[in-house]
Amino acid sequence: MNRLSTLDEIFGAFLRHIVLLALIVAAGVAASLFYAVSLPREYEAVAVIQIEQAQVQAPEFGGSSSVNARTLQQLQIIEQRVMSRDNLLAIIEAENLFADVPDISDSDKVFALRLGARVVRVTDPALAWRPDIIPTALNITVRMGDPEVAARVANTLVNNVLAQNKNRREERAAEALAFFESEEARLGADIEKLETEIAEFKQKNGDSLNAGLTLKREELARTRQERLELERQIIELTAGNRGSRNTLVANRLAQLQEQAALLDVQIRQTTALIQVAPNIERELSALERELQRLTDQYLVITRNQAEAEMSLMLQASQQGESFQILETAVAPETPIAPNRKRIAFLGCILSGLAGIVAVVILEMRNPIIRTEAQLERQLGLRAVAVIPLVHVARERTWRRIFWTIGLLVFALATLAVLAFVSVR
């Protein structure tokens, strides 16, 4: 390449291979244009769903964070259901998509539609740092080769999102209401059963509980006092009639001893009742704590049931959080891809570079000394005489005609390419 050291030498090299350069550039431009035209067009249809907050705020279980988390989970479930295989296959069948590809499988159809369809959440950029922020809208975009089909598919997905949102919220409200109703019935039955058990327990152990226990203690004190009085009488009667065989005294003594034995039995029974009273109290306290626990659960379930009923009423009257169509998808007028102008422009540039590389390679493979400067630079010899190449008038005329026609053809081709790409 040191032979091409000046602009004149470089320009002369390109002039010598102008035909090859023109052929390479023409072939490259034609190939790039053909490639750009052969690429299938893609049209993007966009529909927007606005997420409206509830007009009447229903009571929610938990704080605002848990409410936002449930709403985000609800959105995720809706998106998954809309983009599910069965739903996409139904859309493909209804719109007769991919009919021009008879050998494509259902899985490939679903995969292709998932690539072309997207559900994008729109959130406030100022609150993007919050992981629990609720989106304000959903953008549904569909890319396809037919603008009308893309718009229809986008609107179908919008309708699916609305239907899934409505059905899902009604299902959740109905399921929650049914659950709370069943729990209310179960807890009510458990409470009634436990109340009956407590009543029977109190009736059975009334003497060892509260007022009954106080009476038993008073009764035990009286009985012990009576027992002491009988003991005193027995001692006096025995001491005053020692050695006597009086029948009346003996009968009285036997009577007093019999009464004392009965009082001893009564004292033992009353003492036993008083001793087991703490255990009875503990059992009763356990039953009452269980009753209080069930009662608290019943109150919570009743409150949640009322909230579920309110949520169901709001869904029925369409006063709860809802999705509204903000923009329906319309058939786009211009394709979003491919960028044929850019492809054609890059093809022209690459074609020119390929032609330049070809000229350089030919010059390197054929190292001929063509000028006096090259002779002196390459061999270190100075030419004695230089015979120039002289063109006659006819040759100069044909060269001018050739260059004029070439420039005109190049200009017309360039204009044709630009016009074609801009129109296409």
Short mmCIF file of C-alpha atoms in Angstrom, two decimals:
data_model
loop_
_atom_site.label_atom_id
_atom_site.label_comp_id
_atom_site.label_asym_id
_atom_site.label_seq_id
_atom_site.Cartn_x
_atom_site.Cartn_y
_atom_site.Cartn_z
CA MET A 1 0.00 0.00 0.00
CA ASN A 2 3.01 2.32 0.14
CA ARG A 3 2.58 2.69 -3.63
CA LEU A 4 -0.66 4.58 -3.01
CA SER A 5 0.77 7.45 -1.03
CA THR A 6 -0.92 10.42 -2.68
CA LEU A 7 -4.50 11.31 -3.43
CA ASP A 8 -3.81 11.18 -7.16
CA GLU A 9 -2.50 7.62 -6.90
CA ILE A 10 -5.47 6.54 -4.78
CA PHE A 11 -7.91 8.22 -7.15
CA GLY A 12 -6.18 6.61 -10.11
CA ALA A 13 -6.41 3.17 -8.53
CA PHE A 14 -10.18 3.55 -8.10
CA LEU A 15 -10.53 4.82 -11.67
CA ARG A 16 -8.70 1.76 -12.99
CA HIS A 17 -11.18 -0.53 -11.17
CA ILE A 18 -14.23 1.64 -11.57
CA VAL A 19 -16.19 -1.12 -13.29
CA LEU A 20 -15.56 -3.65 -10.50
CA LEU A 21 -16.30 -1.04 -7.86
CA ALA A 22 -19.55 -0.10 -9.58
CA LEU A 23 -20.60 -3.75 -9.91
CA ILE A 24 -19.92 -4.50 -6.24
CA VAL A 25 -21.73 -1.38 -5.06
CA ALA A 26 -24.68 -2.02 -7.39
CA ALA A 27 -24.94 -5.65 -6.29
CA GLY A 28 -24.70 -4.69 -2.60
CA VAL A 29 -27.30 -1.95 -2.91
CA ALA A 30 -29.65 -4.26 -4.80
CA ALA A 31 -29.17 -7.01 -2.19
CA SER A 32 -29.76 -4.62 0.71
CA LEU A 33 -32.88 -3.23 -0.94
CA PHE A 34 -34.20 -6.70 -1.61
CA TYR A 35 -33.47 -7.72 1.98
CA ALA A 36 -35.15 -4.60 3.36
CA VAL A 37 -38.23 -5.13 1.22
CA SER A 38 -38.41 -8.85 2.03
CA LEU A 39 -38.52 -8.27 5.79
CA PRO A 40 -42.07 -8.63 7.15
CA ARG A 41 -43.61 -5.50 8.54
CA GLU A 42 -44.65 -5.23 12.16
CA TYR A 43 -47.48 -3.01 13.32
CA GLU A 44 -48.00 -2.20 16.98
CA ALA A 45 -51.47 -1.59 18.37
CA VAL A 46 -51.78 -0.15 21.88
CA ALA A 47 -54.76 -0.12 24.23
CA VAL A 48 -54.82 1.51 27.67
CA ILE A 49 -56.81 0.37 30.70
CA GLN A 50 -57.19 2.83 33.56
CA ILE A 51 -57.24 1.44 37.10
CA GLU A 52 -59.79 3.43 39.08
CA GLN A 53 -59.81 3.41 42.86
CA ALA A 54 -62.96 2.42 44.68
CA GLN A 55 -65.63 5.12 44.79
CA VAL A 56 -66.78 3.69 48.13
CA GLN A 57 -63.88 2.28 50.13
CA ALA A 58 -64.68 -1.18 51.40
CA PRO A 59 -63.27 -2.30 54.74
CA GLU A 60 -60.05 -4.22 54.22
CA PHE A 61 -58.32 -6.77 56.37
CA GLY A 62 -54.88 -5.51 57.42
CA GLY A 63 -53.11 -2.26 56.74
CA SER A 64 -52.55 -0.34 53.55
CA SER A 65 -49.39 -2.30 52.75
CA SER A 66 -51.25 -5.60 52.84
CA VAL A 67 -54.04 -4.09 50.75
CA ASN A 68 -51.56 -2.92 48.11
CA ALA A 69 -49.84 -6.30 48.16
CA ARG A 70 -53.16 -8.06 47.58
CA THR A 71 -53.99 -5.68 44.73
CA LEU A 72 -50.63 -6.30 43.07
CA GLN A 73 -51.10 -10.03 43.49
CA GLN A 74 -54.54 -9.68 41.95
CA LEU A 75 -53.06 -7.87 38.94
CA GLN A 76 -50.42 -10.56 38.55
CA ILE A 77 -53.04 -13.31 38.61
CA ILE A 78 -55.11 -11.47 35.99
CA GLU A 79 -52.07 -11.04 33.73
CA GLN A 80 -51.19 -14.71 34.07
CA ARG A 81 -54.74 -15.79 33.25
CA VAL A 82 -54.94 -13.47 30.24
CA MET A 83 -51.62 -14.76 28.88
CA SER A 84 -52.42 -18.39 29.67
CA ARG A 85 -52.16 -21.03 26.97
CA ASP A 86 -55.90 -21.74 26.74
CA ASN A 87 -56.83 -18.07 26.47
CA LEU A 88 -54.21 -17.38 23.79
CA LEU A 89 -55.26 -20.46 21.82
CA ALA A 90 -58.85 -19.21 21.91
CA ILE A 91 -57.71 -15.84 20.50
CA ILE A 92 -55.60 -17.57 17.84
CA GLU A 93 -58.56 -19.67 16.76
CA ALA A 94 -61.00 -16.75 16.79
CA GLU A 95 -58.72 -14.49 14.73
CA ASN A 96 -57.39 -17.34 12.56
CA LEU A 97 -53.83 -16.33 13.31
CA PHE A 98 -50.85 -18.06 11.69
CA ALA A 99 -53.11 -19.52 9.01
CA ASP A 100 -50.37 -18.92 6.44
CA VAL A 101 -48.05 -21.29 8.37
CA PRO A 102 -49.87 -24.63 8.25
CA ASP A 103 -47.15 -26.75 9.88
CA ILE A 104 -46.74 -24.64 13.03
CA SER A 105 -47.71 -26.33 16.30
CA ASP A 106 -50.00 -24.89 18.96
CA SER A 107 -47.07 -24.40 21.33
CA ASP A 108 -45.20 -22.38 18.70
CA LYS A 109 -48.33 -20.32 18.03
CA VAL A 110 -48.72 -19.52 21.72
CA PHE A 111 -45.02 -18.69 22.01
CA ALA A 112 -45.17 -16.36 19.01
CA LEU A 113 -48.25 -14.57 20.33
CA ARG A 114 -46.65 -14.17 23.76
CA LEU A 115 -43.65 -12.56 22.10
CA GLY A 116 -45.89 -10.14 20.24
CA ALA A 117 -48.31 -9.30 23.07
CA ARG A 118 -47.36 -7.55 26.30
CA VAL A 119 -49.15 -6.20 29.36
CA VAL A 120 -47.17 -3.31 30.86
CA ARG A 121 -48.02 -1.65 34.17
CA VAL A 122 -47.93 2.15 34.29
CA THR A 123 -46.93 3.66 37.64
CA ASP A 124 -46.09 7.12 38.90
CA PRO A 125 -42.34 7.64 38.23
CA ALA A 126 -42.02 9.62 41.46
CA LEU A 127 -43.13 6.54 43.43
CA ALA A 128 -41.19 3.97 41.42
CA TRP A 129 -38.97 3.25 44.45
CA ARG A 130 -41.92 1.75 46.34
CA PRO A 131 -42.34 -1.99 45.71
CA ASP A 132 -46.02 -1.94 46.73
CA ILE A 133 -47.18 0.98 44.57
CA ILE A 134 -50.40 0.23 42.71
CA PRO A 135 -50.28 0.95 38.95
CA THR A 136 -52.55 3.63 37.59
CA ALA A 137 -52.99 2.01 34.19
CA LEU A 138 -52.18 -1.02 32.07
CA ASN A 139 -50.79 -0.74 28.54
CA ILE A 140 -51.61 -3.68 26.29
CA THR A 141 -49.44 -3.75 23.17
CA VAL A 142 -49.65 -6.24 20.32
CA ARG A 143 -47.18 -6.49 17.43
CA MET A 144 -48.26 -8.25 14.26
CA GLY A 145 -47.86 -8.11 10.51
CA ASP A 146 -51.47 -7.03 9.92
CA PRO A 147 -52.51 -3.75 11.59
CA GLU A 148 -56.20 -4.67 11.68
CA VAL A 149 -55.48 -8.02 13.32
CA ALA A 150 -53.10 -6.39 15.81
CA ALA A 151 -55.83 -3.93 16.86
CA ARG A 152 -58.45 -6.69 17.18
CA VAL A 153 -56.14 -8.89 19.26
CA ALA A 154 -55.26 -5.95 21.54
CA ASN A 155 -58.94 -5.14 22.09
CA THR A 156 -59.66 -8.82 22.74
CA LEU A 157 -56.95 -8.87 25.40
CA VAL A 158 -58.45 -5.71 26.91
CA ASN A 159 -61.85 -7.37 27.14
CA ASN A 160 -60.23 -10.43 28.69
CA VAL A 161 -58.51 -8.30 31.32
CA LEU A 162 -61.78 -6.56 32.20
CA ALA A 163 -63.66 -9.85 32.40
CA GLN A 164 -60.94 -11.53 34.45
CA ASN A 165 -60.82 -8.59 36.86
CA LYS A 166 -64.59 -8.58 37.35
CA ASN A 167 -64.86 -12.35 37.72
CA ARG A 168 -61.85 -12.60 39.99
CA ARG A 169 -63.09 -9.93 42.37
CA GLU A 170 -66.58 -11.40 42.51
CA GLU A 171 -65.13 -14.87 43.07
CA ARG A 172 -62.89 -13.64 45.88
CA ALA A 173 -65.73 -11.77 47.56
CA ALA A 174 -68.09 -14.76 47.25
CA GLU A 175 -65.44 -17.20 48.47
CA ALA A 176 -64.59 -14.97 51.43
CA LEU A 177 -68.28 -14.59 52.31
CA ALA A 178 -68.88 -18.34 52.09
CA PHE A 179 -65.84 -19.03 54.26
CA PHE A 180 -66.88 -16.57 56.95
CA GLU A 181 -70.45 -17.89 56.92
CA SER A 182 -69.23 -21.46 57.41
CA GLU A 183 -66.84 -20.34 60.16
CA GLU A 184 -69.64 -18.40 61.84
CA ALA A 185 -71.85 -21.49 61.84
CA ARG A 186 -69.04 -23.70 63.14
CA LEU A 187 -68.03 -21.31 65.90
CA GLY A 188 -71.66 -20.74 66.85
CA ALA A 189 -72.18 -24.49 67.25
CA ASP A 190 -68.95 -24.82 69.26
CA ILE A 191 -69.95 -21.94 71.53
CA GLU A 192 -73.42 -23.38 72.10
CA LYS A 193 -71.96 -26.79 72.90
CA LEU A 194 -69.41 -25.31 75.30
CA GLU A 195 -72.03 -23.17 77.03
CA THR A 196 -74.13 -26.28 77.61
CA GLU A 197 -71.08 -28.09 78.97
CA ILE A 198 -70.29 -25.21 81.35
CA ALA A 199 -73.89 -25.09 82.57
CA GLU A 200 -73.88 -28.83 83.28
CA PHE A 201 -70.49 -28.54 84.98
CA LYS A 202 -71.74 -25.75 87.25
CA GLN A 203 -74.89 -27.68 88.05
CA LYS A 204 -72.88 -30.79 88.91
CA ASN A 205 -70.24 -29.00 90.97
CA GLY A 206 -72.28 -26.14 92.35
CA ASP A 207 -71.32 -26.93 95.96
CA SER A 208 -67.62 -26.39 95.16
CA LEU A 209 -68.07 -23.14 93.29
CA ASN A 210 -68.31 -19.56 94.52
CA ALA A 211 -71.43 -19.13 96.71
CA GLY A 212 -71.83 -22.88 97.22
CA LEU A 213 -68.27 -23.10 98.50
CA THR A 214 -68.91 -20.29 101.01
CA LEU A 215 -72.00 -22.06 102.28
CA LYS A 216 -70.08 -25.30 102.60
CA ARG A 217 -67.39 -23.59 104.64
CA GLU A 218 -70.01 -22.04 106.92
CA GLU A 219 -71.72 -25.41 107.17
CA LEU A 220 -68.40 -27.08 108.04
CA ALA A 221 -67.79 -24.55 110.78
CA ARG A 222 -71.28 -25.12 112.23
CA THR A 223 -70.90 -28.88 111.97
CA ARG A 224 -67.57 -28.81 113.76
CA GLN A 225 -69.11 -26.61 116.45
CA GLU A 226 -71.98 -29.06 116.85
CA ARG A 227 -69.46 -31.92 116.97
CA LEU A 228 -67.58 -30.20 119.75
CA GLU A 229 -70.81 -29.62 121.64
CA LEU A 230 -71.71 -33.31 121.32
CA GLU A 231 -68.22 -34.29 122.46
CA ARG A 232 -68.60 -32.06 125.50
CA GLN A 233 -71.98 -33.61 126.34
CA ILE A 234 -70.59 -37.12 125.93
CA ILE A 235 -67.68 -36.32 128.22
CA GLU A 236 -69.95 -34.78 130.86
CA LEU A 237 -72.41 -37.65 130.68
CA THR A 238 -69.64 -40.23 130.90
CA ALA A 239 -67.89 -38.47 133.77
CA GLY A 240 -71.08 -37.95 135.79
CA ASN A 241 -72.34 -41.49 135.48
CA ARG A 242 -69.13 -43.52 135.68
CA GLY A 243 -69.88 -46.94 137.12
CA SER A 244 -73.64 -46.39 136.84
CA ARG A 245 -75.85 -48.89 135.06
CA ASN A 246 -78.68 -46.50 134.39
CA THR A 247 -80.44 -47.50 131.19
CA LEU A 248 -81.54 -43.96 130.38
CA VAL A 249 -77.99 -42.68 130.64
CA ALA A 250 -76.72 -45.48 128.43
CA ASN A 251 -79.36 -44.79 125.81
CA ARG A 252 -78.59 -41.07 125.90
CA LEU A 253 -74.88 -41.76 125.56
CA ALA A 254 -75.47 -44.09 122.61
CA GLN A 255 -77.68 -41.48 121.00
CA LEU A 256 -75.03 -38.78 121.41
CA GLN A 257 -72.32 -41.04 120.04
CA GLU A 258 -74.48 -41.89 117.04
CA GLN A 259 -75.05 -38.19 116.37
CA ALA A 260 -71.32 -37.56 116.68
CA ALA A 261 -70.59 -40.30 114.14
CA LEU A 262 -73.04 -38.75 111.71
CA LEU A 263 -71.44 -35.35 112.19
CA ASP A 264 -68.01 -36.89 111.57
CA VAL A 265 -69.25 -38.31 108.27
CA GLN A 266 -70.73 -34.93 107.34
CA ILE A 267 -67.48 -33.17 108.26
CA ARG A 268 -65.45 -35.55 106.11
CA GLN A 269 -67.79 -35.08 103.14
CA THR A 270 -67.81 -31.30 103.45
CA THR A 271 -64.03 -31.22 103.87
CA ALA A 272 -63.61 -33.35 100.74
CA LEU A 273 -65.83 -30.98 98.76
CA ILE A 274 -63.82 -27.98 99.95
CA GLN A 275 -60.52 -29.68 99.14
CA VAL A 276 -61.49 -30.44 95.53
CA ALA A 277 -62.84 -26.91 95.00
CA PRO A 278 -59.55 -25.52 93.56
CA ASN A 279 -59.47 -28.26 90.92
CA ILE A 280 -63.10 -27.57 90.08
CA GLU A 281 -62.30 -23.86 89.80
CA ARG A 282 -59.38 -24.57 87.47
CA GLU A 283 -61.53 -26.76 85.24
CA LEU A 284 -64.25 -24.12 85.16
CA SER A 285 -61.68 -21.39 84.38
CA ALA A 286 -60.30 -23.46 81.50
CA LEU A 287 -63.80 -23.92 80.10
CA GLU A 288 -64.56 -20.22 80.46
CA ARG A 289 -61.25 -19.25 78.78
CA GLU A 290 -62.06 -21.55 75.89
CA LEU A 291 -65.51 -19.97 75.68
CA GLN A 292 -63.95 -16.49 75.65
CA ARG A 293 -61.51 -17.54 72.91
CA LEU A 294 -64.33 -18.90 70.77
CA THR A 295 -66.36 -15.77 71.45
CA ASP A 296 -63.49 -13.52 70.32
CA GLN A 297 -63.07 -15.59 67.17
CA TYR A 298 -66.80 -15.39 66.56
CA LEU A 299 -66.72 -11.60 66.85
CA VAL A 300 -63.79 -11.37 64.39
CA ILE A 301 -65.50 -13.74 61.95
CA THR A 302 -68.74 -11.77 62.22
CA ARG A 303 -66.94 -8.49 61.51
CA ASN A 304 -65.06 -10.01 58.57
CA GLN A 305 -68.29 -11.49 57.27
CA ALA A 306 -69.88 -8.04 57.29
CA GLU A 307 -66.86 -6.67 55.40
CA ALA A 308 -67.10 -9.49 52.84
CA GLU A 309 -70.80 -8.77 52.37
CA MET A 310 -69.97 -5.09 51.85
CA SER A 311 -67.27 -5.98 49.31
CA LEU A 312 -69.69 -8.22 47.42
CA MET A 313 -72.29 -5.46 47.40
CA LEU A 314 -69.74 -2.97 46.06
CA GLN A 315 -68.74 -5.36 43.29
CA ALA A 316 -72.39 -5.93 42.40
CA SER A 317 -73.06 -2.18 42.25
CA GLN A 318 -69.72 -1.49 40.49
CA GLN A 319 -68.66 0.92 43.23
CA GLY A 320 -65.40 -0.89 44.05
CA GLU A 321 -62.01 -0.68 42.41
CA SER A 322 -62.51 -1.23 38.69
CA PHE A 323 -60.78 -1.23 35.33
CA GLN A 324 -61.96 1.20 32.66
CA ILE A 325 -60.93 1.37 29.00
CA LEU A 326 -59.06 4.63 28.55
CA GLU A 327 -57.99 4.03 24.94
CA THR A 328 -59.12 1.32 22.58
CA ALA A 329 -56.62 -0.09 20.12
CA VAL A 330 -56.88 1.25 16.58
CA ALA A 331 -55.16 -0.08 13.48
CA PRO A 332 -51.77 1.67 13.18
CA GLU A 333 -51.09 3.45 9.91
CA THR A 334 -47.30 3.07 9.84
CA PRO A 335 -45.24 0.02 10.75
CA ILE A 336 -42.99 0.14 13.77
CA ALA A 337 -40.46 -2.27 12.28
CA PRO A 338 -38.35 -2.91 10.32
CA ASN A 339 -36.60 0.41 9.64
CA ARG A 340 -36.09 -0.09 5.91
CA LYS A 341 -34.39 3.26 5.40
CA ARG A 342 -31.73 2.42 7.94
CA ILE A 343 -31.25 -1.07 6.50
CA ALA A 344 -30.90 0.29 2.96
CA PHE A 345 -28.53 3.03 4.11
CA LEU A 346 -26.34 0.55 5.98
CA GLY A 347 -26.40 -1.74 2.95
CA CYS A 348 -25.15 1.08 0.72
CA ILE A 349 -22.35 1.89 3.16
CA LEU A 350 -21.30 -1.75 3.47
CA SER A 351 -21.41 -2.14 -0.32
CA GLY A 352 -19.10 0.86 -0.75
CA LEU A 353 -16.71 -0.52 1.88
CA ALA A 354 -16.72 -3.91 0.17
CA GLY A 355 -15.86 -2.26 -3.16
CA ILE A 356 -13.02 -0.31 -1.56
CA VAL A 357 -11.62 -3.47 0.06
CA ALA A 358 -11.79 -5.27 -3.30
CA VAL A 359 -9.87 -2.46 -5.04
CA VAL A 360 -7.21 -2.44 -2.31
CA ILE A 361 -6.78 -6.22 -2.53
CA LEU A 362 -6.39 -6.08 -6.32
CA GLU A 363 -3.79 -3.33 -6.05
CA MET A 364 -1.84 -5.31 -3.47
CA ARG A 365 -1.91 -8.47 -5.58
CA ASN A 366 -0.72 -6.59 -8.72
CA PRO A 367 2.17 -4.31 -7.62
CA ILE A 368 2.84 -2.42 -10.88
CA ILE A 369 4.86 0.80 -10.96
CA ARG A 370 2.72 3.27 -12.84
CA THR A 371 4.21 6.71 -12.16
CA GLU A 372 7.61 8.42 -11.99
CA ALA A 373 7.10 9.06 -8.28
CA GLN A 374 6.44 5.38 -7.63
CA LEU A 375 9.60 4.41 -9.55
CA GLU A 376 11.75 6.76 -7.53
CA ARG A 377 10.08 5.76 -4.25
CA GLN A 378 10.17 2.01 -4.84
CA LEU A 379 13.54 1.51 -6.64
CA GLY A 380 15.42 4.66 -5.80
CA LEU A 381 15.95 5.36 -9.52
CA ARG A 382 15.17 8.55 -11.36
CA ALA A 383 13.40 8.23 -14.72
CA VAL A 384 15.32 9.61 -17.71
CA ALA A 385 12.17 10.16 -19.73
CA VAL A 386 8.44 9.68 -19.14
CA ILE A 387 6.06 9.04 -21.99
CA PRO A 388 2.55 10.13 -20.95
CA LEU A 389 -0.63 8.38 -21.97
CA VAL A 390 -2.23 10.64 -24.52
CA HIS A 391 -5.95 10.31 -25.34
CA VAL A 392 -7.22 11.44 -28.67
CA ALA A 393 -10.25 13.69 -28.92
CA ARG A 394 -12.61 10.80 -29.65
CA GLU A 395 -11.47 8.91 -26.54
CA ARG A 396 -11.86 12.02 -24.39
CA THR A 397 -15.37 12.52 -25.74
CA TRP A 398 -16.38 8.96 -24.96
CA ARG A 399 -14.90 9.25 -21.46
CA ARG A 400 -16.93 12.38 -20.81
CA ILE A 401 -20.08 10.68 -22.13
CA PHE A 402 -19.38 7.61 -20.00
CA TRP A 403 -18.88 9.64 -16.82
CA THR A 404 -21.92 11.79 -17.54
CA ILE A 405 -24.12 8.75 -18.07
CA GLY A 406 -22.67 7.09 -14.97
CA LEU A 407 -23.33 10.14 -12.80
CA LEU A 408 -26.85 10.47 -14.14
CA VAL A 409 -27.53 6.78 -13.54
CA PHE A 410 -26.08 7.04 -10.03
CA ALA A 411 -28.18 10.12 -9.26
CA LEU A 412 -31.35 8.55 -10.64
CA ALA A 413 -30.66 5.32 -8.78
CA THR A 414 -30.09 7.22 -5.54
CA LEU A 415 -33.31 9.18 -5.96
CA ALA A 416 -35.18 5.99 -6.83
CA VAL A 417 -33.82 4.23 -3.75
CA LEU A 418 -34.74 7.10 -1.44
CA ALA A 419 -38.21 7.43 -2.96
CA PHE A 420 -38.81 3.69 -2.81
CA VAL A 421 -37.73 3.36 0.80
CA SER A 422 -39.70 6.41 1.91
CA VAL A 423 -42.84 5.12 0.24
CA ARG A 424 -42.39 1.57 1.47
#
